[in-house]
Structures are given as C-alpha cells and as structure tokens.
C-alpha cells in the first residue's frame, strides 16, 4: 500500500520525538555496569609524553570549522562519575553527572567541559548523566588529562540563536594549558596568576577576554618576563566555577580571544602592506 508524503513526514516526526528514549535502556545498562566496561585509568601522561605539540600560530586555526559556540558563562559544575578506556583499550570515555545541561540534551550535542568542546555520545536523563569520548589529541592538549573520578568540572551547553551573549565568543578549541602559580585572596575577591607558553601569551592582552577552564574572564595584567598573566574573580564567580577549587601547580585550559588570531593572520598575510600601496 502506498504511503503519502504527508503520512511519511508524520511518521518521521513521530520517530524523532521518541528517539531520545531509545538509548536509555542500553545506556542504563552501560552506566550500571560501568566498572566492568571502563578499565582503570592508567598513567595517561606517560602514554602521551613523547608527543611534541605543534607551535601555536595563526595557521593552526585556518582549517578549524566552528561547529558550536559558547559564551564562557558556566551553567553548572558537574562531577565525573566514571572515566577510563573501554574494553578495546582504544576509546577513552568519561561519564559526568550533570542535572542542568541534560534538561534538553540530544545525542551529538556539544557540551563544553572545562572549556573543551565534547560531543554527547550517550545520556541517561534518569541518572542525570552523559558520556563523552576524549581523543588522544584532546588529552595531550588540555588539562582534562588530570581529571579523575569525583573531579568537578565546568559545564556549558552550546548557545542557541536566542541566547544572550553574557561572556564572549568561546569556541571550545583549547589553545593550550596554563599552570596556576599563585592564588591570593584580597577581601572577598580572589587574584589568580597563571603561567603559560609564549605561543599562547602573545594573544593575551590587559583588559582582554580569555577563557580559563571555559570561564569567560578579563585579563588584568600580563607579565611578559615571567610568561604569566593574572585575573580577578569576585565572590559570586568563585562559588559557581571550579577554578577556586584548584591548587597552585595545577593546570587550567586556556582559549584566547579569536579576534587576536584573526588580527595576527591578517598581519602575517601582508594585508596591511596591500592597504599601504593603495
């Protein structure tokens, strides 16, 4: 019997509406038996120690496609429930408890975890957990390699066209990591100083934006000789993000303002010379 195009569309829409319930049964089983599926986390640092990161230049970004966009306004702090390699030993997965960001989640959605854009591969709305895979390059280049079971992480869903831009444009493409060198309370504020590589520091300017573990912050001062910069967090922000929970010596993910990268690319391409000759 032939099916009209209208009926076919109706069936398709019905399937789409019920699709989110399909993964729950197998996902429930996966999460309940997670300890048998995910192997204990080995020394990831030793696995990737031989990797030499590429220099951070404007050319690094020319092939990146902006698939998701964030604001750097953290929605909630989630907790890592499980993490480790699967049975094949090739896929490194992480399960995060996150009541807020799962309110309208779909498979394939992008969620920034400590400023790193990750893809939802499984979720369970009853257990309020989602799973995301981490590629070797992600572990090499970000501070996620330091996470363990019980760690708290910043979470933010990708923005929608109707979302207010409360922070700044954050892609979730971590440019590098920094090391916390000092944390000094001043009144109810917290001043934090971070050391990073010269390749990242050259894009950081006083009063400019920077995403630290996915949190949109304003740079106060840059210390070129020390290869450091600092920023200040007010009391409210301290209670809403994970940075104050870290200690001196720990790493943070850094993503510099995309505008700085575009400016460097224009200058290095000879664009200004072209304008002068006109």
Short mmCIF file of C-alpha atoms in Angstrom, two decimals:
data_model
loop_
_atom_site.label_atom_id
_atom_site.label_comp_id
_atom_site.label_asym_id
_atom_site.label_seq_id
_atom_site.Cartn_x
_atom_site.Cartn_y
_atom_site.Cartn_z
CA UNK A 1 0.00 0.00 0.00
CA UNK A 2 1.40 3.40 -0.98
CA UNK A 3 2.10 5.96 1.72
CA UNK A 4 1.50 9.62 1.04
CA UNK A 5 4.33 12.11 1.54
CA UNK A 6 2.29 13.76 4.32
CA UNK A 7 1.99 10.45 6.16
CA UNK A 8 5.69 9.78 5.71
CA UNK A 9 6.58 13.15 7.25
CA UNK A 10 4.23 12.47 10.18
CA UNK A 11 5.86 9.08 10.80
CA UNK A 12 9.32 10.67 10.60
CA UNK A 13 8.39 13.36 13.11
CA UNK A 14 6.91 10.73 15.45
CA UNK A 15 10.14 8.73 15.34
CA UNK A 16 12.18 11.88 16.02
CA UNK A 17 10.07 12.77 19.05
CA UNK A 18 10.54 9.32 20.55
CA UNK A 19 14.20 8.92 19.61
CA UNK A 20 15.56 10.28 22.87
CA UNK A 21 14.03 7.38 24.78
CA UNK A 22 15.68 4.75 22.58
CA UNK A 23 19.18 4.99 24.07
CA UNK A 24 18.02 4.90 27.68
CA UNK A 25 17.75 1.13 28.16
CA UNK A 26 21.19 0.24 26.77
CA UNK A 27 22.72 3.33 28.34
CA UNK A 28 21.20 2.43 31.69
CA UNK A 29 22.85 -0.97 31.41
CA UNK A 30 26.17 0.61 30.42
CA UNK A 31 26.17 3.02 33.31
CA UNK A 32 25.11 0.38 35.84
CA UNK A 33 28.00 -1.88 34.76
CA UNK A 34 30.46 0.90 34.01
CA UNK A 35 33.10 -0.56 36.29
CA UNK A 36 33.26 -3.69 34.11
CA UNK A 37 33.42 -1.79 30.84
CA UNK A 38 35.85 1.00 31.60
CA UNK A 39 39.29 -0.08 32.66
CA UNK A 40 41.02 1.79 35.50
CA UNK A 41 42.71 4.96 34.29
CA UNK A 42 46.39 4.29 33.55
CA UNK A 43 49.10 6.92 33.59
CA UNK A 44 47.88 8.96 30.66
CA UNK A 45 50.74 11.40 30.97
CA UNK A 46 53.21 8.58 30.28
CA UNK A 47 51.23 7.45 27.24
CA UNK A 48 51.44 10.84 25.54
CA UNK A 49 54.79 12.03 26.92
CA UNK A 50 56.57 11.52 23.59
CA UNK A 51 54.19 13.83 21.75
CA UNK A 52 55.65 17.19 20.74
CA UNK A 53 52.89 19.82 20.42
CA UNK A 54 52.85 21.98 17.32
CA UNK A 55 53.69 25.68 17.72
CA UNK A 56 50.64 27.89 18.18
CA UNK A 57 50.38 30.04 15.05
CA UNK A 58 47.60 31.61 13.07
CA UNK A 59 47.86 28.75 10.56
CA UNK A 60 46.82 26.35 13.31
CA UNK A 61 43.27 27.64 13.06
CA UNK A 62 42.69 28.04 9.35
CA UNK A 63 41.22 24.55 8.96
CA UNK A 64 39.06 24.67 12.11
CA UNK A 65 35.35 24.80 11.48
CA UNK A 66 33.15 26.49 14.06
CA UNK A 67 30.51 23.84 14.72
CA UNK A 68 29.48 25.11 18.14
CA UNK A 69 29.79 28.34 20.06
CA UNK A 70 29.86 29.05 23.79
CA UNK A 71 29.82 32.19 25.92
CA UNK A 72 32.12 31.28 28.80
CA UNK A 73 29.24 31.62 31.26
CA UNK A 74 29.35 28.34 33.18
CA UNK A 75 25.89 26.78 33.64
CA UNK A 76 26.76 24.28 36.33
CA UNK A 77 29.54 22.30 37.92
CA UNK A 78 29.23 18.62 37.08
CA UNK A 79 31.01 15.68 38.67
CA UNK A 80 33.00 12.98 36.91
CA UNK A 81 31.41 9.64 37.81
CA UNK A 82 33.49 7.30 35.68
CA UNK A 83 36.37 7.58 33.25
CA UNK A 84 38.77 5.21 31.58
CA UNK A 85 39.46 3.17 28.47
CA UNK A 86 36.81 0.84 27.10
CA UNK A 87 37.36 -2.89 26.57
CA UNK A 88 39.20 -2.30 23.30
CA UNK A 89 41.70 -0.07 25.09
CA UNK A 90 41.42 2.49 22.29
CA UNK A 91 38.50 4.71 23.33
CA UNK A 92 38.80 6.87 26.45
CA UNK A 93 35.34 7.77 27.78
CA UNK A 94 34.08 9.99 30.58
CA UNK A 95 30.70 9.89 32.35
CA UNK A 96 29.58 13.13 34.01
CA UNK A 97 26.70 13.77 36.41
CA UNK A 98 25.02 16.99 35.24
CA UNK A 99 21.36 17.76 36.11
CA UNK A 100 21.17 21.15 34.37
CA UNK A 101 22.78 20.57 30.97
CA UNK A 102 20.75 17.38 30.45
CA UNK A 103 17.43 19.21 30.51
CA UNK A 104 17.21 19.33 26.70
CA UNK A 105 20.13 17.15 25.63
CA UNK A 106 20.25 15.18 22.39
CA UNK A 107 22.77 12.71 21.05
CA UNK A 108 25.53 14.57 19.23
CA UNK A 109 25.07 17.79 21.21
CA UNK A 110 28.16 19.80 22.11
CA UNK A 111 28.95 20.49 25.77
CA UNK A 112 32.00 22.42 26.94
CA UNK A 113 33.74 20.52 29.74
CA UNK A 114 36.27 22.82 31.40
CA UNK A 115 36.25 24.79 28.18
CA UNK A 116 36.80 21.77 25.92
CA UNK A 117 34.06 21.13 23.37
CA UNK A 118 32.99 17.48 23.68
CA UNK A 119 30.23 15.52 21.97
CA UNK A 120 27.48 13.69 23.85
CA UNK A 121 27.65 10.03 22.76
CA UNK A 122 25.23 8.58 25.35
CA UNK A 123 22.99 10.01 28.05
CA UNK A 124 20.57 8.91 30.74
CA UNK A 125 18.03 11.51 31.86
CA UNK A 126 17.00 9.42 34.88
CA UNK A 127 20.51 9.06 36.26
CA UNK A 128 21.28 12.61 35.05
CA UNK A 129 24.49 11.52 33.38
CA UNK A 130 26.05 11.79 29.94
CA UNK A 131 29.04 10.18 28.30
CA UNK A 132 31.62 11.79 26.05
CA UNK A 133 34.69 10.39 24.36
CA UNK A 134 38.11 12.03 24.57
CA UNK A 135 40.52 11.72 21.65
CA UNK A 136 44.28 11.33 22.29
CA UNK A 137 44.86 14.86 20.95
CA UNK A 138 42.33 16.22 23.47
CA UNK A 139 44.15 14.51 26.32
CA UNK A 140 47.53 15.77 25.13
CA UNK A 141 46.50 19.37 24.70
CA UNK A 142 44.13 20.01 27.61
CA UNK A 143 44.05 19.74 31.38
CA UNK A 144 41.38 17.02 31.15
CA UNK A 145 44.24 14.53 31.46
CA UNK A 146 44.40 15.45 35.17
CA UNK A 147 40.76 14.53 35.86
CA UNK A 148 39.85 11.54 37.98
CA UNK A 149 36.70 10.01 39.40
CA UNK A 150 34.99 12.58 41.62
CA UNK A 151 36.57 15.61 39.92
CA UNK A 152 34.33 18.65 39.49
CA UNK A 153 34.16 20.26 36.03
CA UNK A 154 32.66 23.39 34.48
CA UNK A 155 29.82 22.66 32.04
CA UNK A 156 28.16 24.81 29.40
CA UNK A 157 25.84 23.88 26.54
CA UNK A 158 26.39 25.35 23.09
CA UNK A 159 24.48 28.60 22.62
CA UNK A 160 21.26 28.95 20.65
CA UNK A 161 20.41 31.91 18.39
CA UNK A 162 18.13 33.22 21.15
CA UNK A 163 20.80 33.01 23.87
CA UNK A 164 22.07 36.22 25.46
CA UNK A 165 25.81 36.69 24.96
CA UNK A 166 26.82 37.25 28.58
CA UNK A 167 30.52 36.50 28.16
CA UNK A 168 32.47 36.42 24.89
CA UNK A 169 32.81 34.17 21.84
CA UNK A 170 34.28 30.86 23.02
CA UNK A 171 34.76 28.02 20.54
CA UNK A 172 35.71 25.23 22.91
CA UNK A 173 39.00 24.80 21.00
CA UNK A 174 41.62 24.87 23.76
CA UNK A 175 44.76 26.70 22.65
CA UNK A 176 46.94 25.34 25.43
CA UNK A 177 47.20 24.96 29.16
CA UNK A 178 48.49 27.18 31.91
CA UNK A 179 49.82 26.46 35.37
CA UNK A 180 48.45 28.25 38.41
CA UNK A 181 51.42 29.92 40.12
CA UNK A 182 49.59 31.91 42.79
CA UNK A 183 46.14 32.36 44.36
CA UNK A 184 45.77 35.35 46.65
CA UNK A 185 42.54 36.39 48.42
CA UNK A 186 42.05 40.15 48.62
CA UNK A 187 38.91 40.95 50.57
CA UNK A 188 36.17 38.81 49.04
CA UNK A 189 37.98 38.66 45.68
CA UNK A 190 40.48 36.07 44.51
CA UNK A 191 43.50 37.03 42.40
CA UNK A 192 44.97 34.21 40.33
CA UNK A 193 48.22 34.22 38.38
CA UNK A 194 48.78 31.74 35.56
CA UNK A 195 51.93 30.84 33.65
CA UNK A 196 51.65 29.70 30.04
CA UNK A 197 53.72 29.29 26.89
CA UNK A 198 54.91 32.29 24.83
CA UNK A 199 52.84 31.00 21.89
CA UNK A 200 49.66 31.45 23.94
CA UNK A 201 50.78 34.51 25.91
CA UNK A 202 51.28 36.62 22.77
CA UNK A 203 47.49 36.60 22.24
CA UNK A 204 46.73 37.70 25.82
CA UNK A 205 46.39 41.44 26.47
CA UNK A 206 45.38 43.51 29.52
CA UNK A 207 41.62 44.08 29.70
CA UNK A 208 41.17 41.43 27.01
CA UNK A 209 38.97 38.34 27.17
CA UNK A 210 40.26 34.89 27.98
CA UNK A 211 38.51 31.59 28.72
CA UNK A 212 40.06 29.77 31.69
CA UNK A 213 38.63 26.26 32.07
CA UNK A 214 35.74 27.53 29.97
CA UNK A 215 35.05 30.55 32.19
CA UNK A 216 34.95 33.95 30.47
CA UNK A 217 37.30 36.23 32.39
CA UNK A 218 39.01 39.60 31.93
CA UNK A 219 42.80 39.75 31.97
CA UNK A 220 44.10 42.29 34.48
CA UNK A 221 47.81 42.32 33.71
CA UNK A 222 50.33 40.48 31.52
CA UNK A 223 53.84 39.75 32.84
CA UNK A 224 55.85 39.07 29.69
CA UNK A 225 59.14 38.45 31.51
CA UNK A 226 57.51 35.82 33.73
CA UNK A 227 55.35 34.42 30.90
CA UNK A 228 52.35 34.97 33.16
CA UNK A 229 49.07 36.84 33.33
CA UNK A 230 46.58 37.37 36.12
CA UNK A 231 42.87 37.85 36.60
CA UNK A 232 40.46 38.51 39.45
CA UNK A 233 37.33 36.63 40.44
CA UNK A 234 34.54 38.16 42.51
CA UNK A 235 32.90 36.19 45.30
CA UNK A 236 29.89 35.10 43.22
CA UNK A 237 32.03 33.71 40.41
CA UNK A 238 34.20 31.83 42.90
CA UNK A 239 31.15 29.88 44.02
CA UNK A 240 29.99 28.99 40.51
CA UNK A 241 33.14 27.64 38.80
CA UNK A 242 35.86 25.10 39.51
CA UNK A 243 38.94 27.34 39.30
CA UNK A 244 38.99 28.31 43.03
CA UNK A 245 38.87 24.60 43.90
CA UNK A 246 42.22 24.03 42.21
CA UNK A 247 45.60 24.41 43.83
CA UNK A 248 48.85 26.10 42.90
CA UNK A 249 50.66 23.90 40.40
CA UNK A 250 47.54 22.51 38.75
CA UNK A 251 46.73 23.09 35.10
CA UNK A 252 43.89 25.10 33.56
CA UNK A 253 42.65 25.10 29.98
CA UNK A 254 43.19 28.34 28.08
CA UNK A 255 41.42 29.65 25.00
CA UNK A 256 42.45 33.11 23.82
CA UNK A 257 40.18 35.61 22.11
CA UNK A 258 39.55 34.55 18.50
CA UNK A 259 39.85 38.18 17.36
CA UNK A 260 43.55 38.17 18.22
CA UNK A 261 44.12 35.17 15.97
CA UNK A 262 42.36 36.85 13.05
CA UNK A 263 44.41 40.02 13.50
CA UNK A 264 47.67 38.06 13.51
CA UNK A 265 46.66 36.19 10.38
CA UNK A 266 45.86 39.44 8.55
CA UNK A 267 49.19 40.96 9.55
CA UNK A 268 51.20 37.88 8.62
CA UNK A 269 49.48 37.61 5.24
CA UNK A 270 50.70 41.04 4.14
CA UNK A 271 47.23 42.54 4.26
CA UNK A 272 48.48 45.80 5.76
CA UNK A 273 51.11 46.15 3.01
CA UNK A 274 48.35 45.84 0.43
CA UNK A 275 46.43 48.69 2.08
CA UNK A 276 49.52 50.94 2.20
CA UNK A 277 50.11 50.57 -1.52
CA UNK A 278 46.62 51.78 -2.41
#
